[in-house]
mmCIF file of C-alpha atoms in Angstrom:
data_model
loop_
_atom_site.group_PDB
_atom_site.id
_atom_site.type_symbol
_atom_site.label_atom_id
_atom_site.label_comp_id
_atom_site.label_asym_id
_atom_site.label_seq_id
_atom_site.Cartn_x
_atom_site.Cartn_y
_atom_site.Cartn_z
ATOM 1 C CA MET M 1 0.000 0.000 0.000
ATOM 2 C CA GLN M 2 1.340 3.406 -0.987
ATOM 3 C CA LEU M 3 0.499 6.004 1.659
ATOM 4 C CA ASP M 4 1.539 8.826 -0.697
ATOM 5 C CA LEU M 5 2.223 11.581 1.834
ATOM 6 C CA ILE M 6 4.779 13.242 -0.446
ATOM 7 C CA GLY M 7 4.527 17.015 -0.133
ATOM 8 C CA HIS M 8 1.816 16.960 2.525
ATOM 9 C CA VAL M 9 2.324 19.564 5.225
ATOM 10 C CA ALA M 10 2.333 17.701 8.535
ATOM 11 C CA LEU M 11 2.501 19.498 11.880
ATOM 12 C CA ILE M 12 3.477 17.527 15.013
ATOM 13 C CA THR M 13 3.412 18.927 18.544
ATOM 14 C CA GLY M 14 5.720 17.675 21.288
ATOM 15 C CA ALA M 15 8.192 16.521 18.649
ATOM 16 C CA GLY M 16 11.369 17.144 20.599
ATOM 17 C CA ARG M 17 11.617 13.600 21.902
ATOM 18 C CA GLY M 18 9.820 10.313 22.447
ATOM 19 C CA ILE M 19 6.912 9.200 20.298
ATOM 20 C CA GLY M 20 6.459 12.683 18.843
ATOM 21 C CA ARG M 21 9.970 12.700 17.433
ATOM 22 C CA THR M 22 9.523 9.194 16.063
ATOM 23 C CA ILE M 23 6.302 10.225 14.316
ATOM 24 C CA ALA M 24 8.060 13.221 12.775
ATOM 25 C CA GLU M 25 10.953 11.034 11.599
ATOM 26 C CA ARG M 26 8.519 8.583 10.036
ATOM 27 C CA LEU M 27 6.717 11.383 8.193
ATOM 28 C CA LEU M 28 10.069 12.627 6.884
ATOM 29 C CA GLU M 29 10.670 9.144 5.495
ATOM 30 C CA GLU M 30 7.336 9.478 3.689
ATOM 31 C CA ARG M 31 8.692 12.756 2.219
ATOM 32 C CA ALA M 32 6.069 14.930 3.833
ATOM 33 C CA ARG M 33 6.878 18.565 4.539
ATOM 34 C CA VAL M 34 7.199 18.240 8.289
ATOM 35 C CA VAL M 35 6.769 20.983 10.884
ATOM 36 C CA VAL M 36 7.903 20.081 14.398
ATOM 37 C CA LEU M 37 6.765 22.032 17.450
ATOM 38 C CA ASP M 38 7.972 21.760 21.022
ATOM 39 C CA VAL M 39 8.095 23.988 24.088
ATOM 40 C CA ASP M 40 11.780 23.055 24.399
ATOM 41 C CA GLU M 41 13.424 24.633 21.364
ATOM 42 C CA ALA M 42 16.741 22.922 22.124
ATOM 43 C CA GLY M 43 14.966 19.580 21.871
ATOM 44 C CA LEU M 44 14.333 20.255 18.187
ATOM 45 C CA ALA M 45 18.033 20.386 17.283
ATOM 46 C CA TRP M 46 17.732 16.893 15.787
ATOM 47 C CA PHE M 47 15.315 18.052 13.113
ATOM 48 C CA GLU M 48 17.354 20.081 10.637
ATOM 49 C CA PRO M 49 19.944 17.350 9.929
ATOM 50 C CA ALA M 50 17.133 14.790 9.609
ATOM 51 C CA ARG M 51 15.152 17.037 7.287
ATOM 52 C CA ALA M 52 18.187 17.684 5.095
ATOM 53 C CA ALA M 53 18.955 13.951 4.928
ATOM 54 C CA ALA M 54 15.363 13.259 3.876
ATOM 55 C CA GLY M 55 15.619 15.853 1.122
ATOM 56 C CA THR M 56 12.300 17.500 1.911
ATOM 57 C CA ASP M 57 11.174 20.895 3.163
ATOM 58 C CA GLY M 58 10.245 21.503 6.769
ATOM 59 C CA LEU M 59 10.305 23.794 9.757
ATOM 60 C CA ALA M 60 11.103 23.636 13.482
ATOM 61 C CA LEU M 61 9.351 26.075 15.794
ATOM 62 C CA ALA M 62 9.259 26.645 19.531
ATOM 63 C CA CYS M 63 5.641 26.525 20.669
ATOM 64 C CA ASP M 64 3.958 26.351 24.060
ATOM 65 C CA VAL M 65 0.580 24.653 23.655
ATOM 66 C CA THR M 66 -0.584 26.205 26.948
ATOM 67 C CA SER M 67 -0.386 29.651 25.333
ATOM 68 C CA THR M 68 -2.999 30.655 22.771
ATOM 69 C CA GLU M 69 -0.700 33.417 21.521
ATOM 70 C CA SER M 70 2.193 30.990 21.028
ATOM 71 C CA VAL M 71 -0.015 28.481 19.214
ATOM 72 C CA ARG M 72 -1.506 31.048 16.876
ATOM 73 C CA ALA M 73 1.911 32.488 16.073
ATOM 74 C CA ALA M 74 3.277 29.037 15.210
ATOM 75 C CA VAL M 75 0.336 28.125 12.978
ATOM 76 C CA ALA M 76 0.551 31.535 11.277
ATOM 77 C CA ALA M 77 4.234 30.876 10.539
ATOM 78 C CA VAL M 78 3.375 27.490 9.022
ATOM 79 C CA LEU M 79 0.655 28.966 6.828
ATOM 80 C CA ASP M 80 2.934 31.815 5.771
ATOM 81 C CA ARG M 81 5.601 29.309 4.729
ATOM 82 C CA PHE M 82 3.484 26.570 3.154
ATOM 83 C CA GLY M 83 -0.001 28.007 2.678
ATOM 84 C CA ARG M 84 -1.757 24.969 4.120
ATOM 85 C CA VAL M 85 -1.818 22.287 6.822
ATOM 86 C CA ASP M 86 -2.727 18.805 5.637
ATOM 87 C CA VAL M 87 -1.991 16.812 8.783
ATOM 88 C CA LEU M 88 -2.050 17.817 12.439
ATOM 89 C CA VAL M 89 -0.727 15.387 15.054
ATOM 90 C CA ASN M 90 -1.481 16.529 18.590
ATOM 91 C CA ASN M 91 1.190 14.517 20.391
ATOM 92 C CA ALA M 92 2.223 16.948 23.146
ATOM 93 C CA GLY M 93 1.295 15.642 26.578
ATOM 94 C CA ILE M 94 2.422 15.284 30.168
ATOM 95 C CA LEU M 95 1.816 12.900 33.037
ATOM 96 C CA GLY M 96 0.303 13.802 36.389
ATOM 97 C CA GLU M 97 0.573 10.973 38.875
ATOM 98 C CA GLY M 98 -0.887 10.853 42.348
ATOM 99 C CA LEU M 99 -3.884 9.616 44.282
ATOM 100 C CA VAL M 100 -6.950 11.828 44.031
ATOM 101 C CA GLU M 101 -6.689 12.957 47.648
ATOM 102 C CA GLU M 102 -3.055 13.947 47.097
ATOM 103 C CA THR M 103 -3.427 15.755 43.762
ATOM 104 C CA ASP M 104 -3.317 19.527 44.054
ATOM 105 C CA ASP M 105 -5.061 22.042 41.818
ATOM 106 C CA ALA M 106 -1.833 23.033 40.077
ATOM 107 C CA THR M 107 -1.073 19.482 38.958
ATOM 108 C CA TRP M 108 -4.635 18.807 37.800
ATOM 109 C CA ASN M 109 -4.873 22.096 35.910
ATOM 110 C CA ARG M 110 -1.440 21.703 34.297
ATOM 111 C CA VAL M 111 -2.260 18.229 32.965
ATOM 112 C CA PHE M 112 -5.540 19.424 31.487
ATOM 113 C CA ASP M 113 -3.996 22.609 30.091
ATOM 114 C CA VAL M 114 -1.389 20.655 28.117
ATOM 115 C CA ASN M 115 -3.244 17.465 27.226
ATOM 116 C CA VAL M 116 -6.748 18.772 26.570
ATOM 117 C CA THR M 117 -6.749 22.537 26.147
ATOM 118 C CA GLY M 118 -3.455 22.399 24.254
ATOM 119 C CA THR M 119 -5.054 20.022 21.769
ATOM 120 C CA PHE M 120 -8.080 22.325 21.542
ATOM 121 C CA ARG M 121 -5.886 25.382 20.906
ATOM 122 C CA ILE M 122 -3.941 23.828 18.032
ATOM 123 C CA CYS M 123 -7.060 22.370 16.435
ATOM 124 C CA GLN M 124 -8.861 25.683 16.634
ATOM 125 C CA ALA M 125 -5.899 27.445 15.035
ATOM 126 C CA VAL M 126 -5.676 25.133 11.998
ATOM 127 C CA LEU M 127 -9.407 24.724 11.369
ATOM 128 C CA PRO M 128 -9.880 27.763 9.101
ATOM 129 C CA ALA M 129 -7.134 26.559 6.753
ATOM 130 C CA MET M 130 -8.415 22.978 6.642
ATOM 131 C CA LYS M 131 -11.975 24.110 6.037
ATOM 132 C CA GLU M 132 -10.824 26.384 3.229
ATOM 133 C CA GLN M 133 -8.881 23.460 1.721
ATOM 134 C CA ARG M 134 -11.879 21.188 2.287
ATOM 135 C CA SER M 135 -9.466 18.501 3.401
ATOM 136 C CA GLY M 136 -7.301 17.551 6.345
ATOM 137 C CA ARG M 137 -6.326 14.942 8.894
ATOM 138 C CA ILE M 138 -6.323 15.647 12.628
ATOM 139 C CA ILE M 139 -4.831 12.907 14.790
ATOM 140 C CA ASN M 140 -4.897 13.243 18.575
ATOM 141 C CA ALA M 141 -2.822 11.353 21.124
ATOM 142 C CA ALA M 142 -5.038 9.669 23.677
ATOM 143 C CA SER M 143 -3.843 6.736 25.797
ATOM 144 C CA PHE M 144 -4.909 3.319 26.923
ATOM 145 C CA ALA M 145 -5.541 5.128 30.221
ATOM 146 C CA ALA M 146 -8.603 6.645 28.543
ATOM 147 C CA ILE M 147 -10.028 3.114 28.264
ATOM 148 C CA VAL M 148 -8.770 1.474 31.467
ATOM 149 C CA PRO M 149 -7.121 3.889 33.917
ATOM 150 C CA SER M 150 -4.562 3.028 36.565
ATOM 151 C CA VAL M 151 -4.803 3.786 40.267
ATOM 152 C CA GLY M 152 -2.999 7.050 40.900
ATOM 153 C CA SER M 153 -3.521 8.445 37.394
ATOM 154 C CA ALA M 154 -6.764 10.398 37.775
ATOM 155 C CA ALA M 155 -5.545 13.622 36.175
ATOM 156 C CA TYR M 156 -3.852 11.901 33.246
ATOM 157 C CA ALA M 157 -6.610 9.358 32.600
ATOM 158 C CA ALA M 158 -9.364 11.973 32.827
ATOM 159 C CA SER M 159 -7.482 14.267 30.451
ATOM 160 C CA LYS M 160 -7.012 11.529 27.863
ATOM 161 C CA ALA M 161 -10.667 10.482 28.122
ATOM 162 C CA ALA M 162 -11.522 14.130 27.453
ATOM 163 C CA VAL M 163 -9.299 14.070 24.352
ATOM 164 C CA VAL M 164 -11.269 11.081 23.032
ATOM 165 C CA GLN M 165 -14.618 12.816 23.430
ATOM 166 C CA PHE M 166 -13.224 16.054 21.989
ATOM 167 C CA THR M 167 -12.007 14.046 18.988
ATOM 168 C CA ARG M 168 -15.480 12.623 18.374
ATOM 169 C CA VAL M 169 -17.197 15.991 18.625
ATOM 170 C CA LEU M 170 -14.689 17.642 16.301
ATOM 171 C CA ALA M 171 -15.026 14.797 13.785
ATOM 172 C CA GLY M 172 -18.759 15.432 13.688
ATOM 173 C CA GLU M 173 -18.295 19.161 13.191
ATOM 174 C CA LEU M 174 -15.748 18.804 10.371
ATOM 175 C CA GLY M 175 -17.409 16.072 8.319
ATOM 176 C CA PRO M 176 -18.931 18.578 5.844
ATOM 177 C CA TRP M 177 -15.411 19.758 4.939
ATOM 178 C CA ASP M 178 -13.985 16.241 4.457
ATOM 179 C CA VAL M 179 -11.652 16.700 7.415
ATOM 180 C CA THR M 180 -11.204 13.530 9.469
ATOM 181 C CA VAL M 181 -10.405 13.527 13.186
ATOM 182 C CA ASN M 182 -9.174 10.434 15.001
ATOM 183 C CA ALA M 183 -7.335 9.510 18.176
ATOM 184 C CA TYR M 184 -4.833 6.788 18.953
ATOM 185 C CA ALA M 185 -4.232 5.009 22.245
ATOM 186 C CA PRO M 186 -0.652 3.812 22.745
ATOM 187 C CA GLY M 187 -0.043 1.245 25.413
ATOM 188 C CA MET M 188 3.291 0.728 27.126
ATOM 189 C CA VAL M 189 5.905 2.365 24.925
ATOM 190 C CA PRO M 190 9.047 3.158 26.945
ATOM 191 C CA THR M 191 9.946 6.858 26.882
ATOM 192 C CA GLU M 192 11.826 9.298 29.084
ATOM 193 C CA LEU M 193 8.426 10.370 30.376
ATOM 194 C CA ASN M 194 7.308 7.012 31.757
ATOM 195 C CA GLY M 195 10.618 5.238 32.408
ATOM 196 C CA PHE M 196 9.144 1.747 31.953
ATOM 197 C CA THR M 197 12.468 0.068 31.206
ATOM 198 C CA GLU M 198 14.126 1.713 34.206
ATOM 199 C CA LYS M 199 11.760 0.106 36.712
ATOM 200 C CA GLU M 200 12.707 -2.920 38.812
ATOM 201 C CA GLN M 201 12.406 -6.180 36.869
ATOM 202 C CA ALA M 202 9.528 -7.410 39.035
ATOM 203 C CA VAL M 203 7.572 -4.256 38.218
ATOM 204 C CA GLN M 204 8.349 -4.620 34.521
ATOM 205 C CA ASP M 205 7.195 -8.238 34.571
ATOM 206 C CA ARG M 206 3.921 -7.296 36.251
ATOM 207 C CA LEU M 207 3.256 -4.694 33.562
ATOM 208 C CA LEU M 208 4.252 -6.972 30.685
ATOM 209 C CA ASP M 209 1.944 -9.683 32.023
ATOM 210 C CA THR M 210 -1.013 -7.480 31.053
ATOM 211 C CA LEU M 211 -0.088 -7.609 27.367
ATOM 212 C CA THR M 212 -1.323 -10.089 24.774
ATOM 213 C CA LEU M 213 1.899 -9.368 22.856
ATOM 214 C CA ARG M 214 4.230 -9.613 25.838
ATOM 215 C CA ARG M 215 6.812 -6.987 24.972
ATOM 216 C CA TRP M 216 7.180 -3.238 25.167
ATOM 217 C CA GLY M 217 5.696 -1.288 22.303
ATOM 218 C CA ARG M 218 7.910 0.703 19.954
ATOM 219 C CA GLY M 219 7.417 4.295 18.929
ATOM 220 C CA GLU M 220 7.771 3.208 15.310
ATOM 221 C CA GLU M 221 4.647 1.062 15.651
ATOM 222 C CA VAL M 222 2.659 4.074 16.815
ATOM 223 C CA ALA M 223 4.161 6.187 14.037
ATOM 224 C CA ASP M 224 3.087 3.641 11.411
ATOM 225 C CA LEU M 225 -0.501 3.945 12.611
ATOM 226 C CA VAL M 226 -0.337 7.732 12.568
ATOM 227 C CA CYS M 227 0.988 7.728 9.005
ATOM 228 C CA PHE M 228 -1.863 5.476 7.927
ATOM 229 C CA LEU M 229 -4.451 7.743 9.578
ATOM 230 C CA ALA M 230 -2.791 10.722 7.872
ATOM 231 C CA SER M 231 -3.089 9.149 4.436
ATOM 232 C CA ASP M 232 -5.831 8.923 1.840
ATOM 233 C CA ALA M 233 -6.079 5.211 2.684
ATOM 234 C CA ALA M 234 -7.844 6.257 5.914
ATOM 235 C CA GLY M 235 -10.207 8.678 4.205
ATOM 236 C CA TYR M 236 -13.352 6.921 5.476
ATOM 237 C CA ILE M 237 -12.195 6.623 9.092
ATOM 238 C CA THR M 238 -13.173 9.410 11.448
ATOM 239 C CA GLY M 239 -14.300 9.963 15.014
ATOM 240 C CA THR M 240 -12.659 6.803 16.299
ATOM 241 C CA LEU M 241 -10.067 5.754 18.867
ATOM 242 C CA VAL M 242 -7.518 3.237 17.605
ATOM 243 C CA ASP M 243 -5.902 0.992 20.220
ATOM 244 C CA VAL M 244 -2.199 0.374 19.575
ATOM 245 C CA SER M 245 -1.330 -1.291 22.878
ATOM 246 C CA GLY M 246 -0.288 -4.826 22.021
ATOM 247 C CA GLY M 247 -3.631 -6.165 23.226
ATOM 248 C CA LYS M 248 -3.365 -4.742 26.731
ATOM 249 C CA LEU M 249 -6.122 -6.371 28.785
ATOM 250 C CA ALA M 250 -7.738 -7.800 25.636
ATOM 251 C CA THR M 251 -8.293 -10.940 27.663
ATOM 252 C CA GLN M 252 -8.169 -11.751 31.342
ATOM 253 C CA LEU M 253 -4.708 -12.900 32.459
ATOM 254 C CA PRO M 254 -3.066 -12.929 28.997
ATOM 255 C CA GLN M 255 0.137 -14.237 30.586
ATOM 256 C CA ARG M 256 -1.642 -17.602 30.927
ATOM 257 C CA ALA M 257 -1.176 -18.200 27.209
ATOM 258 C CA TYR M 258 2.591 -17.804 27.634
ATOM 259 C CA GLU M 259 2.571 -20.238 30.547
ATOM 260 C CA ILE M 260 0.691 -22.786 28.412
ATOM 261 C CA ALA M 261 2.953 -22.220 25.393
ATOM 262 C CA GLY M 262 6.043 -22.569 27.544
ATOM 263 C CA GLY M 263 4.872 -25.917 28.858
ATOM 264 C CA ARG M 264 4.572 -27.462 25.409
#
């Protein structure tokens, strides 16, 4: 299948590291014109050499998704340079761990400001261009926590559930302009943010035992899904949440299958 993203203008938030960077790298491989945004401008130093190696046009911009002014300025710069936005990937996000009784207002508000309102701000900023084009792909980072949350993750899980519902509403509103809006739910992909592979082995084993495919996910596997959703091949998919978690909790006690297989 040819995804044919050559020349498409793709904007990715939180692209300085982790899954966001991997998504941007994958889109460069597809020869899209990639725009990377991150609040940490130094974190975008990787982009220019990668863009030059890919032989495609692109742009790296500092952008704080918690600031409407910063978001609008970044989107204006993209439109001034390229005249359009074909793909928006709202990847920027933060964690906010803690039991409900221990979570303060600042933590709760910060998580929602980045994960939910940040997504809202970027979407709102690109909508006029996509509606004028009568085309576009908006792809929002949710999480498996939006489906089955963990104890101690109220702020994060609630924010990602909000992203899912926001995605569905926006998909409904943009249908008349042939703009699709979808969300993806990564499972356990090790990043600097979550530190999965730095945990004690017993903790890692307990987490891996919840997976039908008993291994950590890879950012590249998430990026492949995002590229598909960004392409014309996904033109009739909108308003949905795609699970890319290795079958996390698809069945009760999935580790039992490994025990059975190991005994044969």
